[in-house]
GROMACS .gro file of C-alpha atoms in nm:
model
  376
    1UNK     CA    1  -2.430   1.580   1.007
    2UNK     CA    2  -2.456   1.189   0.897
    3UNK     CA    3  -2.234   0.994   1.058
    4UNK     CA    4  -2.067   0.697   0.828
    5UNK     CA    5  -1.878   0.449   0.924
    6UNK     CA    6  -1.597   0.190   0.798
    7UNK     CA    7  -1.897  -0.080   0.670
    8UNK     CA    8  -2.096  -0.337   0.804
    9UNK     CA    9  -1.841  -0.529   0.865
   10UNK     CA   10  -1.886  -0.795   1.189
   11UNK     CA   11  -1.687  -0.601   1.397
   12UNK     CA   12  -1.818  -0.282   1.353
   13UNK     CA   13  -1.968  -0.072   1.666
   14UNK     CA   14  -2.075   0.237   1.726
   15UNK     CA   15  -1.778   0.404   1.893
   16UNK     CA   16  -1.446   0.315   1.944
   17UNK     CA   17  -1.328   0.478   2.227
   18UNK     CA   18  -0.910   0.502   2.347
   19UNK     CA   19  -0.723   0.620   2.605
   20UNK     CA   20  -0.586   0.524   2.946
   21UNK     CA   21  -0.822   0.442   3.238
   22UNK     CA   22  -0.758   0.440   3.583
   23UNK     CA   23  -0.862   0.266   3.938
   24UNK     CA   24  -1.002   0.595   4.111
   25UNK     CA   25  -0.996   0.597   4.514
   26UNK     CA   26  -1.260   0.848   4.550
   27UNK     CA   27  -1.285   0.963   4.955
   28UNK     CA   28  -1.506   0.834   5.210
   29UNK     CA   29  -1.546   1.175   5.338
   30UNK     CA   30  -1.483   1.544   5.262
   31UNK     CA   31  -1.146   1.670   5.352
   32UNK     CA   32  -0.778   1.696   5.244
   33UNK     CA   33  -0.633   1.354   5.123
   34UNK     CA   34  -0.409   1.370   5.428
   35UNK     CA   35  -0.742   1.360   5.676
   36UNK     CA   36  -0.944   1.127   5.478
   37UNK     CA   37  -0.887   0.770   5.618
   38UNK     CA   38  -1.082   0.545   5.359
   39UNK     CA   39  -1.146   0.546   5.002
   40UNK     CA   40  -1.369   0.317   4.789
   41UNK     CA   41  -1.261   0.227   4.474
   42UNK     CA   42  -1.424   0.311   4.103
   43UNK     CA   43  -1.283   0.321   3.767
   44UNK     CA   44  -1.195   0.666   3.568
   45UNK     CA   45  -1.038   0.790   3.247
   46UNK     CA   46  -1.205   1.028   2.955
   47UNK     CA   47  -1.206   0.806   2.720
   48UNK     CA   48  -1.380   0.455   2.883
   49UNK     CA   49  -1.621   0.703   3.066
   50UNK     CA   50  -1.776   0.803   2.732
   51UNK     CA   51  -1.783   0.403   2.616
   52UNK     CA   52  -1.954   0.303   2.945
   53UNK     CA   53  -2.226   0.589   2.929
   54UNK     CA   54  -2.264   0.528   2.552
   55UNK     CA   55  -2.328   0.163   2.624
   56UNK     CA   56  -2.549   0.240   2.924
   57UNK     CA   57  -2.752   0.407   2.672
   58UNK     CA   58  -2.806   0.130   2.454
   59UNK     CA   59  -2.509   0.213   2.156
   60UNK     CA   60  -2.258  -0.084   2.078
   61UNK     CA   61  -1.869   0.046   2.195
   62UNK     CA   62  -1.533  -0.084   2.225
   63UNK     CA   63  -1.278   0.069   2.480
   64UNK     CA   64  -0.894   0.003   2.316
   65UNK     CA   65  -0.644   0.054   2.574
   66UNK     CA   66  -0.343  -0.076   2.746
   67UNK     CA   67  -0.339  -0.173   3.162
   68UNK     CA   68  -0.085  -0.340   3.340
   69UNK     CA   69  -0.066  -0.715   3.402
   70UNK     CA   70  -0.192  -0.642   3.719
   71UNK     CA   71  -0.521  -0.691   3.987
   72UNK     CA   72  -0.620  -0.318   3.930
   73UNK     CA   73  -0.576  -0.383   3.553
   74UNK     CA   74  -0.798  -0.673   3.589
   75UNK     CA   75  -1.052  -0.432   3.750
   76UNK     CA   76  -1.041  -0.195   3.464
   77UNK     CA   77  -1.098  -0.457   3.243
   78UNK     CA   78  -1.399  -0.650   3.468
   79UNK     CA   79  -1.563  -0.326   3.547
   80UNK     CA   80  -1.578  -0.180   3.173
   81UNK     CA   81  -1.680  -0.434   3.047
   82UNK     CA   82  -1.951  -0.487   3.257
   83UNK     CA   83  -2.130  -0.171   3.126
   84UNK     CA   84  -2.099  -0.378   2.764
   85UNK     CA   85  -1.848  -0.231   2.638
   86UNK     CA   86  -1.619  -0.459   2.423
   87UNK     CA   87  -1.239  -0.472   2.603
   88UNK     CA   88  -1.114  -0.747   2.354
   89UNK     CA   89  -0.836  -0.549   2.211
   90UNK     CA   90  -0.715  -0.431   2.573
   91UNK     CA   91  -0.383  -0.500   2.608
   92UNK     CA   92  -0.190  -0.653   2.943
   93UNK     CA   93   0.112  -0.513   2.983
   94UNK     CA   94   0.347  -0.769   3.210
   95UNK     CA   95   0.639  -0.443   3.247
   96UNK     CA   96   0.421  -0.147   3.307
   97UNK     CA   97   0.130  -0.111   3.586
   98UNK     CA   98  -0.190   0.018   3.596
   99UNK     CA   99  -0.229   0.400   3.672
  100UNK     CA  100  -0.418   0.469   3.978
  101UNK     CA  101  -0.546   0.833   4.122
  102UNK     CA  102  -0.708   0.958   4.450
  103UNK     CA  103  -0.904   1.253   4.466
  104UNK     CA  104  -1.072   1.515   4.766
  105UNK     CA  105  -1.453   1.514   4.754
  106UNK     CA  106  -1.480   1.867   4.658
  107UNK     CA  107  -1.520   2.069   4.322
  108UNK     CA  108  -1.227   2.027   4.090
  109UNK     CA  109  -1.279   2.405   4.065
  110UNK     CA  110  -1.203   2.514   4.372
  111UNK     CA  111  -0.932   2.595   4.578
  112UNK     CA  112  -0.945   2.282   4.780
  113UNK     CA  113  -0.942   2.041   4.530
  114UNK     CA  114  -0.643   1.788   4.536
  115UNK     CA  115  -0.601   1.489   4.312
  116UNK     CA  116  -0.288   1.246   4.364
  117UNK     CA  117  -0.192   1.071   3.979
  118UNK     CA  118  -0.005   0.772   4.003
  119UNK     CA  119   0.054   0.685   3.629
  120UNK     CA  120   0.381   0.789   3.523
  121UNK     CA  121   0.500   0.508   3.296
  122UNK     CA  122   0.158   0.326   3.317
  123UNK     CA  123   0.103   0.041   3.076
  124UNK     CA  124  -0.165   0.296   2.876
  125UNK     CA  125   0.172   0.535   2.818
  126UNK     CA  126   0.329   0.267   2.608
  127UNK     CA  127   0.039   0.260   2.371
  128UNK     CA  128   0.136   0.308   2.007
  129UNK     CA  129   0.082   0.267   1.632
  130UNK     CA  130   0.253  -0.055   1.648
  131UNK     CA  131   0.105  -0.188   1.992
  132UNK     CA  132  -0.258  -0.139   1.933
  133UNK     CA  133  -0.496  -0.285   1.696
  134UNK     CA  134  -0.547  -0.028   1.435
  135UNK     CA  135  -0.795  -0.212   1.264
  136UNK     CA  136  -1.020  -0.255   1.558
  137UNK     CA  137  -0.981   0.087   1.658
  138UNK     CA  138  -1.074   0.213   1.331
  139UNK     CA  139  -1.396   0.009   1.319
  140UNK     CA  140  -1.657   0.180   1.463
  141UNK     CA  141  -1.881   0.478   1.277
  142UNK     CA  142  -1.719   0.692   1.523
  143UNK     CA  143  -1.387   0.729   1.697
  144UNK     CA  144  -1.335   0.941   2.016
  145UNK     CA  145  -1.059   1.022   2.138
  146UNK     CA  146  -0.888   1.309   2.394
  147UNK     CA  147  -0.586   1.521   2.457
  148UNK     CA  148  -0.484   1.338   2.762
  149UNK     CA  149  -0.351   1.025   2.550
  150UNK     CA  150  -0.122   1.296   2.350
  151UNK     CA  151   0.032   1.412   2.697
  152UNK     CA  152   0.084   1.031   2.825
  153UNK     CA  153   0.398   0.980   2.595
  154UNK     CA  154   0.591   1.052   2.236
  155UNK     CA  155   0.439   0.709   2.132
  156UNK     CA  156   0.111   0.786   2.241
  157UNK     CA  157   0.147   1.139   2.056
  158UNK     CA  158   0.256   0.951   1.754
  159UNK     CA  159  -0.051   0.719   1.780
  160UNK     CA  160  -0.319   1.001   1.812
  161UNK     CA  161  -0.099   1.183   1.497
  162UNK     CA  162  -0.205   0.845   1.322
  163UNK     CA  163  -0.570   0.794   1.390
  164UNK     CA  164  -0.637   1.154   1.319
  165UNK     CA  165  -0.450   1.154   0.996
  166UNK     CA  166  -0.692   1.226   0.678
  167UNK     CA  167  -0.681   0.861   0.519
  168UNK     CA  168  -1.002   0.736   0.306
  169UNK     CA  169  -1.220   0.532   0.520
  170UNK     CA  170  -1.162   0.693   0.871
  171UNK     CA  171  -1.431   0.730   1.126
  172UNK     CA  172  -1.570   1.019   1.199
  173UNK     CA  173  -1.326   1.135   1.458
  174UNK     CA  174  -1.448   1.285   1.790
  175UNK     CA  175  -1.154   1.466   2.014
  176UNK     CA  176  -1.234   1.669   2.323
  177UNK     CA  177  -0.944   1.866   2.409
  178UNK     CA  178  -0.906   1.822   2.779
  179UNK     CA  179  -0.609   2.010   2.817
  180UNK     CA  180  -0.457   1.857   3.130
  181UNK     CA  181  -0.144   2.120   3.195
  182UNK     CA  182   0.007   1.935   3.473
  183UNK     CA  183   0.021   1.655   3.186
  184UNK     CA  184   0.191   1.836   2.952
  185UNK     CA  185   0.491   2.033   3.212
  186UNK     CA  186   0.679   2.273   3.013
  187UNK     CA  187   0.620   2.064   2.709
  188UNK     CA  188   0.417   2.177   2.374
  189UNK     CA  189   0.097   2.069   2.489
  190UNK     CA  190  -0.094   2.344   2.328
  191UNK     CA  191  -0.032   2.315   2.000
  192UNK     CA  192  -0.040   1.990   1.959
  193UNK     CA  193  -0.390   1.998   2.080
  194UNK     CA  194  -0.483   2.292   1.826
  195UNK     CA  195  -0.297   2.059   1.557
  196UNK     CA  196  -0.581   1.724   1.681
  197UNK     CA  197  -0.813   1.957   1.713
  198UNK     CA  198  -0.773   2.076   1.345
  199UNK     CA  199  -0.741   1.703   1.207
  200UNK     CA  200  -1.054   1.636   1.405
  201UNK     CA  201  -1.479   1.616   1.267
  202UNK     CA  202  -1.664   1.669   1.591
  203UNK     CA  203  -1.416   1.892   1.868
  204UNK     CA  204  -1.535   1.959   2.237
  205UNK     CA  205  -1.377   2.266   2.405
  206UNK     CA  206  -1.448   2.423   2.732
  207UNK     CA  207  -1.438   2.845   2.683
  208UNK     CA  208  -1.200   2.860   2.946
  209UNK     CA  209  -0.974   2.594   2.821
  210UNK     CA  210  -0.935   2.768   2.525
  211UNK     CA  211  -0.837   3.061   2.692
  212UNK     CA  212  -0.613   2.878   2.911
  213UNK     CA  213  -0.436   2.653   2.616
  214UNK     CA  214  -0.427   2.905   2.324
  215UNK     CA  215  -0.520   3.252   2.518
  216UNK     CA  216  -0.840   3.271   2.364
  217UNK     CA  217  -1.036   3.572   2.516
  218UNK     CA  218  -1.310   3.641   2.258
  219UNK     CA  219  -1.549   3.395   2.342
  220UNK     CA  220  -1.697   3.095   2.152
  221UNK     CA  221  -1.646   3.278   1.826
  222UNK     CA  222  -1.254   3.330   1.889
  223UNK     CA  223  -1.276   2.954   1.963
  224UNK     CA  224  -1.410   2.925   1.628
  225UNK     CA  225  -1.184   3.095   1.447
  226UNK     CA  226  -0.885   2.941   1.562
  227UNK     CA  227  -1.037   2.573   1.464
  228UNK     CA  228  -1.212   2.666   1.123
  229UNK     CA  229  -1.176   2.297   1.013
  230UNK     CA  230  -1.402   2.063   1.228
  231UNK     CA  231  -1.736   1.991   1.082
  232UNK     CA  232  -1.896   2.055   1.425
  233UNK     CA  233  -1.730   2.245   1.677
  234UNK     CA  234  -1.928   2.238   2.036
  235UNK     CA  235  -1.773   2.499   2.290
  236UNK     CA  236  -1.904   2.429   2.659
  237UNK     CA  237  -1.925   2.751   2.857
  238UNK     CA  238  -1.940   2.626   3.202
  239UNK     CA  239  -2.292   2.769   3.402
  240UNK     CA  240  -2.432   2.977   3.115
  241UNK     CA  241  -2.431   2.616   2.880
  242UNK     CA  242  -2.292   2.568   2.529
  243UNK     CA  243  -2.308   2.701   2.183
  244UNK     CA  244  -2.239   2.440   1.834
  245UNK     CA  245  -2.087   2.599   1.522
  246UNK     CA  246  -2.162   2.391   1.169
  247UNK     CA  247  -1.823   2.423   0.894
  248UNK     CA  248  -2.008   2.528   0.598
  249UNK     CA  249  -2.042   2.362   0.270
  250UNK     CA  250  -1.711   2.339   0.066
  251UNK     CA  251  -1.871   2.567  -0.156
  252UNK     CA  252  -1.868   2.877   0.046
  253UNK     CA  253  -1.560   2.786   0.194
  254UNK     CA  254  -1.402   2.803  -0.151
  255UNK     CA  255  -1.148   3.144  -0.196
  256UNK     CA  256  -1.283   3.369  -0.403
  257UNK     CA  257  -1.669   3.224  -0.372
  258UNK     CA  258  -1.929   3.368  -0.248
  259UNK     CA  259  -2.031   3.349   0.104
  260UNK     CA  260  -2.392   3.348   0.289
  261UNK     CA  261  -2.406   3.508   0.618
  262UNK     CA  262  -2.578   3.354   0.930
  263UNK     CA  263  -2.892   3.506   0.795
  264UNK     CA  264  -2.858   3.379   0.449
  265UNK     CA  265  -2.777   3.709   0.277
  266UNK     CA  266  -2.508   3.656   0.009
  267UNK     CA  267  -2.133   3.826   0.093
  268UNK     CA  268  -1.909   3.996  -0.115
  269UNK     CA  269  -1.655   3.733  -0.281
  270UNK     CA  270  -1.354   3.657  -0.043
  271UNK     CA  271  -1.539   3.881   0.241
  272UNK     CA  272  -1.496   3.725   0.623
  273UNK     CA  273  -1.783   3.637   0.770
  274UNK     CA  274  -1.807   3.645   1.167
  275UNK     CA  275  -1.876   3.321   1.243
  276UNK     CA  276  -2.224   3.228   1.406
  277UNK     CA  277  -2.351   2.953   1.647
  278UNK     CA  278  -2.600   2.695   1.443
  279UNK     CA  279  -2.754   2.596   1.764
  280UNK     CA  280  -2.725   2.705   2.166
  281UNK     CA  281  -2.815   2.567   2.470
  282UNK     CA  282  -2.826   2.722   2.826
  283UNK     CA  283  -2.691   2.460   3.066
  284UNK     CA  284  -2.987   2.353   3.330
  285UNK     CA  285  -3.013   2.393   3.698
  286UNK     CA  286  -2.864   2.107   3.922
  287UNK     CA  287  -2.809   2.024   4.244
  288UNK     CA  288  -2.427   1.953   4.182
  289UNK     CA  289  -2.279   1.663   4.410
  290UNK     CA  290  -1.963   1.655   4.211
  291UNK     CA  291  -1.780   1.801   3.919
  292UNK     CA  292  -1.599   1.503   3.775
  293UNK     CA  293  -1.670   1.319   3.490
  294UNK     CA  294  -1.980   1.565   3.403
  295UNK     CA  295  -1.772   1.670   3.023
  296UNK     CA  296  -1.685   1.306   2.943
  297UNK     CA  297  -2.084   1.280   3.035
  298UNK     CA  298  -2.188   1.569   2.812
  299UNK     CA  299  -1.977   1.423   2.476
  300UNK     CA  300  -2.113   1.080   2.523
  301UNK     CA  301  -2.514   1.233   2.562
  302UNK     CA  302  -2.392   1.453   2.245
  303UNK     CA  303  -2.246   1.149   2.057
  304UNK     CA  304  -2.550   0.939   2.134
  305UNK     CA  305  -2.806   1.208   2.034
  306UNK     CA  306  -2.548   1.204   1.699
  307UNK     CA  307  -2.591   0.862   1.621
  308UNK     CA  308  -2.935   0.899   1.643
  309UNK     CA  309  -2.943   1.187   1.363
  310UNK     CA  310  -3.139   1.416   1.659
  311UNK     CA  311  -3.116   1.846   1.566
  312UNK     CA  312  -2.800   1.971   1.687
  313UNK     CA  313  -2.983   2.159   1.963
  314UNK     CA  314  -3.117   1.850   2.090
  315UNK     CA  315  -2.775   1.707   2.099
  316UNK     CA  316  -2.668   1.998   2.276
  317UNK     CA  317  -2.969   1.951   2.537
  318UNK     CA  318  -2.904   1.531   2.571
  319UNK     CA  319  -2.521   1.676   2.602
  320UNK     CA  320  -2.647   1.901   2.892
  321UNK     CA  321  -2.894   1.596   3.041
  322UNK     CA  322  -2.607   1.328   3.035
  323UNK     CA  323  -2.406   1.608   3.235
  324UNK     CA  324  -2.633   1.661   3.510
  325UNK     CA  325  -2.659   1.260   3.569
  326UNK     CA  326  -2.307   1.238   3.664
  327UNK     CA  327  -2.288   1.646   3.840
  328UNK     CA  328  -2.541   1.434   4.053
  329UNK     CA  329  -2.386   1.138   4.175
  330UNK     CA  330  -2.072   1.160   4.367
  331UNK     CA  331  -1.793   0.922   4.117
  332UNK     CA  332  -1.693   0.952   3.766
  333UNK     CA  333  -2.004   0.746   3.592
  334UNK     CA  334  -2.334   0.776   3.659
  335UNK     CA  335  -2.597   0.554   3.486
  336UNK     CA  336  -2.780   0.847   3.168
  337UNK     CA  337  -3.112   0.917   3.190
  338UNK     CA  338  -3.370   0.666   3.028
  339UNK     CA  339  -3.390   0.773   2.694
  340UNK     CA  340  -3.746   0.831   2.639
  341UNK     CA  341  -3.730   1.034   2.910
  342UNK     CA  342  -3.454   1.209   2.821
  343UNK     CA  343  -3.629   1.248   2.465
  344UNK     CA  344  -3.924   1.415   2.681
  345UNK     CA  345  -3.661   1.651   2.849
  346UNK     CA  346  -3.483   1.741   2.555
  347UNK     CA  347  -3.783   1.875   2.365
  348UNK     CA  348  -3.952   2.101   2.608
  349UNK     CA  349  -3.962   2.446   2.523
  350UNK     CA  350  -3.721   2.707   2.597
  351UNK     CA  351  -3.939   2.857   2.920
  352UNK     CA  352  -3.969   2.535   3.055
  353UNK     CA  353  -3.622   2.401   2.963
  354UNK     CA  354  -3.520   2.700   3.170
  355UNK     CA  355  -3.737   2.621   3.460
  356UNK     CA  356  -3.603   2.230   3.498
  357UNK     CA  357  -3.397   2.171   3.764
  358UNK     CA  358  -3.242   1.867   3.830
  359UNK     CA  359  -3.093   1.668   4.167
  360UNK     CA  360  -2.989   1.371   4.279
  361UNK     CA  361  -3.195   1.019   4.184
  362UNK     CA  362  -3.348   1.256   3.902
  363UNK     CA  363  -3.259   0.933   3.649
  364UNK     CA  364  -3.446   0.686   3.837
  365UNK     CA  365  -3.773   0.929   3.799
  366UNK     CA  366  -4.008   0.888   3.522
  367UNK     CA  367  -4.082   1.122   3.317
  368UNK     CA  368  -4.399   1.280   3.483
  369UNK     CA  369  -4.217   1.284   3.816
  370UNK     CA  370  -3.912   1.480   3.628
  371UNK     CA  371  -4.108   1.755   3.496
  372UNK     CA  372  -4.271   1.801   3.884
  373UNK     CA  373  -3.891   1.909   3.918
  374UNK     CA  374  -3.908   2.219   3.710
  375UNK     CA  375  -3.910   2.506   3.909
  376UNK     CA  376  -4.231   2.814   3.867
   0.00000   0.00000   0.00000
């Protein structure tokens, strides 16, 4: 897929990312939050995480948001921007304060995970298609974007129903589902993900989510038949790694024309095809320190390896490397790998792909002490 943009004009980057960030107190030590007695402060939020690794990696981003006009919104703002991201068009909200969360130091997984959200009515949940910039947001080749913001509010739900709406011109339009059901209560947070999803080019989808949001139980291939429409659909499948399905070319999508199965053999007119993975990738062995922040991680190494017009299986594998930076470092962000190495990584083959095994300070190593790291 070649990604185009809105021009060349000045303002142009390569992705625009929005949604709400947060000041995240992560824990000094493991326990309950009611046992912990310290917590250091970092920044968080789906959206600004995939700006800041994107801009650690060398791509030019803007983060579009609204924080409160407040000391942790000033953090937000310092700290993004210090990856070199552009926070220009973040707004201050004077009425609304900036959302905060604490979480426990262990796997969001498990059974003793606990995160505390502070961010009902947060400046970011007033966002909407007449308080942001839609200019700015819409200038940048691509546009990424998540289910949380729909959850926030009806006027943040009305903004993501604009910037995904077909229009000539638009970005390419990245949305990773996230479905966040504590977000959504009883509300009808499913389908208005599958609707996004639908309106979106590039879609990221965790196997389980989909069974969890649309009771999805046939695998990737379920996944892709319930969102025929984006042009690359990447569905993550936890510990076993993640499989990439390519929309085929309007003509064979046409009723009535012929179709070409995976293996190129021609199909009866108007016969279903099963659809078929264009590229896999098994995820890679690490030394996990913690869970969070490791999908925002994989679509930013995906994005990046995008931009650069890499093989979809490479951006599957630079998806999979960005991961295991941030499964190794204890916050939400984690600095990517250096990209030649990651280059180096990314085209091994298959045997010694699935020998590599990666742990913490593995990004600081070059790349002669990273492949010492693969396993016999």
């Amino acid at each position: 897929m070649t990604v185009t943009g809105t021009g060349n004009a000045p303002d142009v980057v390569d992705v625009v990312a929005l949604g709400e960030s947060m000041v995240t107190f992560l824990p000094s030590r493991p326990g309950r939050l009611a046992d912990v007695p310290a917590f250091h402060r970092s920044i968080g939020g789906a959206e600004s995480n995939v700006a800041c690794a994107l801009a650690a990696a060398g791509h030019t981003t803007r983060w579009v948001s609204r924080v409160g006009a407040d000391g942790f919104g000033d953090h937000l703002v310092e700290a993004i921007g210090a990856y070199g991201v552009d926070v220009s068009y973040v707004r201050r909200d004077p009425a609304r304060p900036t959302g905060v969360y604490f979480r426990t130091a262990g796997d969001r997984a498990g059974d003793t995970h606990e995160v505390a959200y502070y961010r009902a009515g947060s400046a970011a949940s007033a966002m909407s298609p007449a308080g942001v910039d839609l200019d700015a947001v819409r200038a940048g080749r691509v546009l990424h974007l998540s289910g949380i913001t729909a959850a926030l509010s009806p006027d943040c739900l009305a903004l993501m129903r604009e910037l995904t709406a077909p229009r000539p011109g638009r970005p390419l339009i990245s949305f990773d589902v996230n479905h966040r059901p504590g977000l959504w209560g009883e509300a009808y947070g499913p389908e208005v993900l599958l609707e996004l999803a639908r309106r979106a080019d590039i879609v990221f989808v965790g196997e389980d989510e989909a069974e969890e949001a649309w009771g999805l139980t046939g695998g990737p291939t379920a996944v892709r038949r319930a969102l025929p429409e984006p042009e690359v659909l990447v569905v993550k499948q936890g510990g076993s790694g993640a499989v990439a399905f390519l929309r085929p070319p309007a003509g064979d999508r046409a009723v009535g024309a012929a179709r070409a199965g995976a293996d190129g053999t021609p199909q009866s007119p108007g016969c279903e095809t099963t659809p078929r993975p264009a590229a896999t990738a098994p995820a890679l062995k690490v030394d996990v320190v913690a869970t969070t922040g490791a999908g925002d991680a994989f679509a930013a190494g995906f994005l990046s390896a995008t931009l650069r017009g890499l093989p979809l299986t490479a951006r599957l594998r630079h998806g999979h490397l960005a991961a295991a930076a941030t499964l190794t470092t204890p916050g939400d962000l984690a600095p990517p790998p250096p990209r030649p190495l990651a280059d180096r990584l990314a085209a091994l083959d298959d045997p010694a792909w699935g020998r590599l095994r990666l742990g913490p300070g593995w990004t600081d190593a070059d790349a002669e002490a990273a492949e010492e790291a693969r396993t016999p």
